[in-house]
Amino acid sequence: MPQNEGAAESARDVTCEIMRPSMAMLPAYVAALEGGWSPDNLRHAVAGEQLAHIERDPEGFLAGLDDPEAKGPPMELPNGLRVPRLPGFRRWIWDGEFCGTIGLRWPADRGPLPPHVLGHIGYTIIPSKRRRGYATRALGLMLGEARRVGLSYVELTTDTDNDASQKVILANGGVLVERFVKHEAYGMAHGLRFRIELH
Ligand SMILES: CC(C)(COP(=O)(O)OP(=O)(O)OC[C@H]1O[C@@H](n2cnc3c(N)ncnc32)[C@H](O)[C@@H]1OP(=O)(O)O)[C@@H](O)C(=O)NCCC(=O)NCCS
């Protein structure tokens, strides 16, 4: 292989995986929270709430990230409304270091999502790990998990100006379904809804 070709390949080499959160990885997650990153793009208070939870009960915190039977407490929406939790789980995006999180949730009957749930899958990459293809790869890996829980398609939503997230979805076979108005809990802003078929 010519030398330059090898260099170009390693620059594009994407090595992240999605992992079940564990005690061994927890210090890296805490460091990201302490560095000002929030796993919730909409509710930044979540970072402080999670740090307090981890301090109090690290095992319970980790267990709550893996909840395919929706045993956890109700979810709080950005406007403070509390709604029943859907089955779901989070994975941590990892390349030897903590890179971000990706979550999957689904209605127990595998039917349509309730209007206050903005998509089956959500993700965020910490700023220092962005633009390496990690969100694109993590979504691809999570689609395999979505098939395993019996979903025939997933919906994802983005803000209308979130070009990066839209590229991540399109690169994974997403098709734009509609421009829509978000539920009142999200201030009725405009969003884009995409769909990925899982054949
Ligand atoms: C959106 C986000 C997850 C993308 O993560 P990422 O790992 O940097 O994404 P990728 O490296 O896989 O990049 C995917 C594409 O978006 C492009 N991209 C990345 N950041 C971009 C930016 N700020 N502006 C425009 N394009 C961008 C990449 O160049 C790539 O395009 P390409 O395939 O044509 O090369 C990340 O920016 C983030 O965490 N943002 C805050 C949270 C968020 O918006 N989550 C999604 C909510 S819907």
XYZ file of C-alpha atoms and ligand atoms in Angstrom:
247
model
C 0.000 0.000 0.000
C 1.432 3.480 -0.860
C 2.509 5.418 2.251
C 0.049 8.277 1.793
C -2.896 5.928 1.396
C -2.140 4.334 4.787
C -1.934 7.739 6.487
C -5.248 8.836 4.983
C -6.889 5.630 6.101
C -5.731 5.931 9.701
C -6.969 9.540 9.844
C -10.463 8.247 8.968
C -10.094 5.159 11.131
C -13.027 5.114 13.535
C -12.395 3.036 16.595
C -15.193 3.852 19.033
C -17.583 1.263 20.438
C -20.790 1.496 22.430
C -20.485 -0.075 25.869
C -22.787 -0.874 28.748
C -21.888 1.659 31.475
C -19.680 0.100 34.149
C -17.988 0.987 37.414
C -14.589 0.875 35.659
C -15.669 3.622 33.221
C -17.523 5.715 35.793
C -14.563 8.007 36.754
C -14.209 9.079 33.106
C -17.926 9.831 32.963
C -17.704 11.872 36.168
C -14.745 13.815 34.738
C -16.831 14.712 31.661
C -19.709 15.922 33.866
C -17.310 17.920 36.045
C -15.836 19.424 32.867
C -19.175 21.062 32.100
C -20.619 18.570 29.598
C -24.255 17.500 30.042
C -25.681 14.212 28.733
C -28.996 16.015 28.183
C -28.884 18.594 25.388
C -31.995 20.299 26.724
C -31.710 20.148 30.524
C -28.214 21.171 31.598
C -29.144 20.739 35.259
C -28.966 17.000 34.569
C -25.158 17.072 34.928
C -25.335 18.311 38.534
C -28.192 15.945 39.361
C -26.201 12.996 38.040
C -23.042 13.983 39.933
C -25.058 14.062 43.164
C -26.650 10.686 42.354
C -23.251 9.094 41.569
C -21.803 10.441 44.816
C -24.737 9.019 46.801
C -25.262 5.676 45.036
C -22.923 4.795 42.142
C -24.309 1.262 41.682
C -27.890 2.557 41.608
C -26.918 5.254 39.107
C -25.391 2.689 36.740
C -28.344 0.316 37.144
C -30.726 3.128 36.187
C -28.971 3.565 32.831
C -29.996 0.060 31.802
C -33.747 -0.190 32.183
C -35.359 -2.312 29.431
C -38.380 -2.972 31.637
C -38.985 0.677 32.604
C -38.628 0.052 36.321
C -37.188 3.519 36.951
C -39.045 6.575 38.261
C -41.024 8.923 35.963
C -39.071 11.117 33.519
C -38.983 14.885 33.914
C -39.471 16.891 30.704
C -37.817 20.327 30.193
C -40.994 22.098 31.407
C -41.040 20.060 34.626
C -43.858 17.734 33.516
C -43.358 14.183 34.803
C -44.267 11.340 32.458
C -44.006 7.535 32.707
C -40.624 6.168 31.700
C -40.364 4.057 28.541
C -38.258 0.895 28.422
C -34.745 1.817 27.329
C -31.020 1.848 27.967
C -27.980 3.997 27.523
C -24.617 3.044 26.154
C -21.381 4.945 26.593
C -19.368 5.728 23.486
C -15.798 4.704 24.177
C -12.511 4.787 22.239
C -10.339 3.892 25.224
C -11.633 7.114 26.788
C -15.149 8.377 27.412
C -16.539 10.012 24.247
C -20.266 10.470 24.785
C -23.580 8.720 25.271
C -26.292 7.227 23.109
C -29.691 6.106 24.357
C -32.482 3.936 22.953
C -36.066 3.893 24.225
C -39.213 2.293 22.853
C -42.886 1.833 23.738
C -43.447 -1.543 25.405
C -45.868 -2.536 22.593
C -43.329 -1.428 19.902
C -45.999 0.971 18.598
C -45.672 4.700 17.828
C -43.842 6.943 20.307
C -45.922 9.297 22.459
C -45.746 12.916 21.212
C -43.597 14.081 24.146
C -40.809 11.604 23.229
C -38.503 13.121 20.620
C -37.318 9.962 18.874
C -36.211 6.446 19.760
C -32.516 7.332 19.817
C -30.626 10.331 21.197
C -26.878 10.923 21.371
C -24.259 13.436 22.354
C -20.486 13.487 21.934
C -18.266 15.462 24.314
C -16.725 18.482 22.547
C -13.143 17.141 22.484
C -14.243 13.970 20.646
C -16.413 15.548 17.957
C -15.825 15.366 14.185
C -14.160 11.948 14.263
C -17.141 10.027 12.924
C -18.052 8.757 16.394
C -21.729 9.768 16.417
C -22.165 8.230 12.965
C -20.624 4.938 14.076
C -22.426 4.911 17.433
C -25.810 5.358 15.734
C -24.989 2.519 13.323
C -24.159 0.253 16.254
C -27.304 1.268 18.129
C -29.461 0.332 15.124
C -28.332 -3.256 15.731
C -29.545 -2.973 19.327
C -32.866 -1.548 18.101
C -33.343 -4.596 15.862
C -32.541 -6.861 18.794
C -35.324 -5.341 20.923
C -37.791 -5.961 18.095
C -38.212 -2.549 16.492
C -38.939 -2.490 12.748
C -37.988 1.190 12.410
C -36.662 4.041 14.523
C -37.530 7.708 14.456
C -35.015 10.425 15.280
C -35.653 14.129 15.596
C -33.291 17.090 15.335
C -33.448 20.835 15.589
C -33.860 22.364 12.139
C -30.350 23.899 12.319
C -28.498 20.854 13.697
C -26.607 20.051 10.487
C -24.187 17.677 12.228
C -26.922 15.484 13.682
C -28.825 15.472 10.393
C -25.674 14.220 8.620
C -25.262 11.498 11.242
C -28.815 10.279 10.565
C -28.600 10.507 6.768
C -25.301 8.570 6.831
C -27.193 5.754 8.587
C -29.976 5.494 6.020
C -32.316 8.029 7.591
C -35.069 9.580 5.496
C -36.622 12.941 6.310
C -40.290 12.386 7.150
C -41.514 15.840 8.107
C -40.932 19.188 9.672
C -43.025 19.248 12.838
C -43.840 21.342 15.894
C -42.432 19.855 19.087
C -44.640 19.048 22.063
C -45.370 21.993 24.360
C -42.905 20.572 26.907
C -40.200 21.538 24.395
C -41.573 25.048 23.744
C -43.341 24.112 20.473
C -40.174 24.815 18.476
C -39.843 23.421 14.955
C -37.975 20.166 14.481
C -37.197 17.644 11.771
C -38.333 14.047 12.054
C -36.357 11.261 10.346
C -37.060 7.564 10.035
C -34.675 4.642 9.595
C -36.193 1.331 8.489
C -34.617 -1.709 10.176
C -35.032 -4.526 7.667
C -24.302 16.197 16.688
C -23.100 15.461 17.276
C -23.617 14.259 18.053
C -22.216 14.981 16.110
O -21.193 14.171 16.670
P -19.836 13.874 15.882
O -19.240 12.639 16.465
O -19.022 15.091 15.830
O -20.401 13.548 14.428
P -19.586 12.836 13.259
O -18.109 13.030 13.488
O -20.093 11.437 13.111
O -19.972 13.737 12.014
C -21.086 13.498 11.216
C -21.088 14.520 10.095
O -21.423 15.801 10.626
C -20.412 16.735 10.276
N -20.298 17.655 11.370
C -19.845 17.394 12.620
N -19.917 18.510 13.363
C -20.420 19.471 12.559
C -20.740 20.824 12.762
N -20.547 21.428 13.947
N -21.247 21.527 11.730
C -21.462 20.921 10.514
N -21.188 19.623 10.272
C -20.663 18.917 11.277
C -19.172 15.898 10.062
O -18.223 16.544 9.243
C -19.732 14.687 9.401
O -20.026 14.970 8.054
P -19.391 14.106 6.872
O -19.937 12.709 7.095
O -19.900 14.767 5.652
O -17.911 14.151 7.063
C -22.255 16.370 18.195
O -21.933 17.549 17.514
C -22.956 16.720 19.497
O -22.863 15.979 20.473
N -23.695 17.856 19.517
C -24.446 18.256 20.708
C -25.570 17.303 21.011
C -26.507 17.062 19.843
O -26.778 17.947 19.037
N -27.011 15.813 19.754
C -27.948 15.411 18.731
C -29.335 15.852 19.087
S -30.470 15.461 17.760
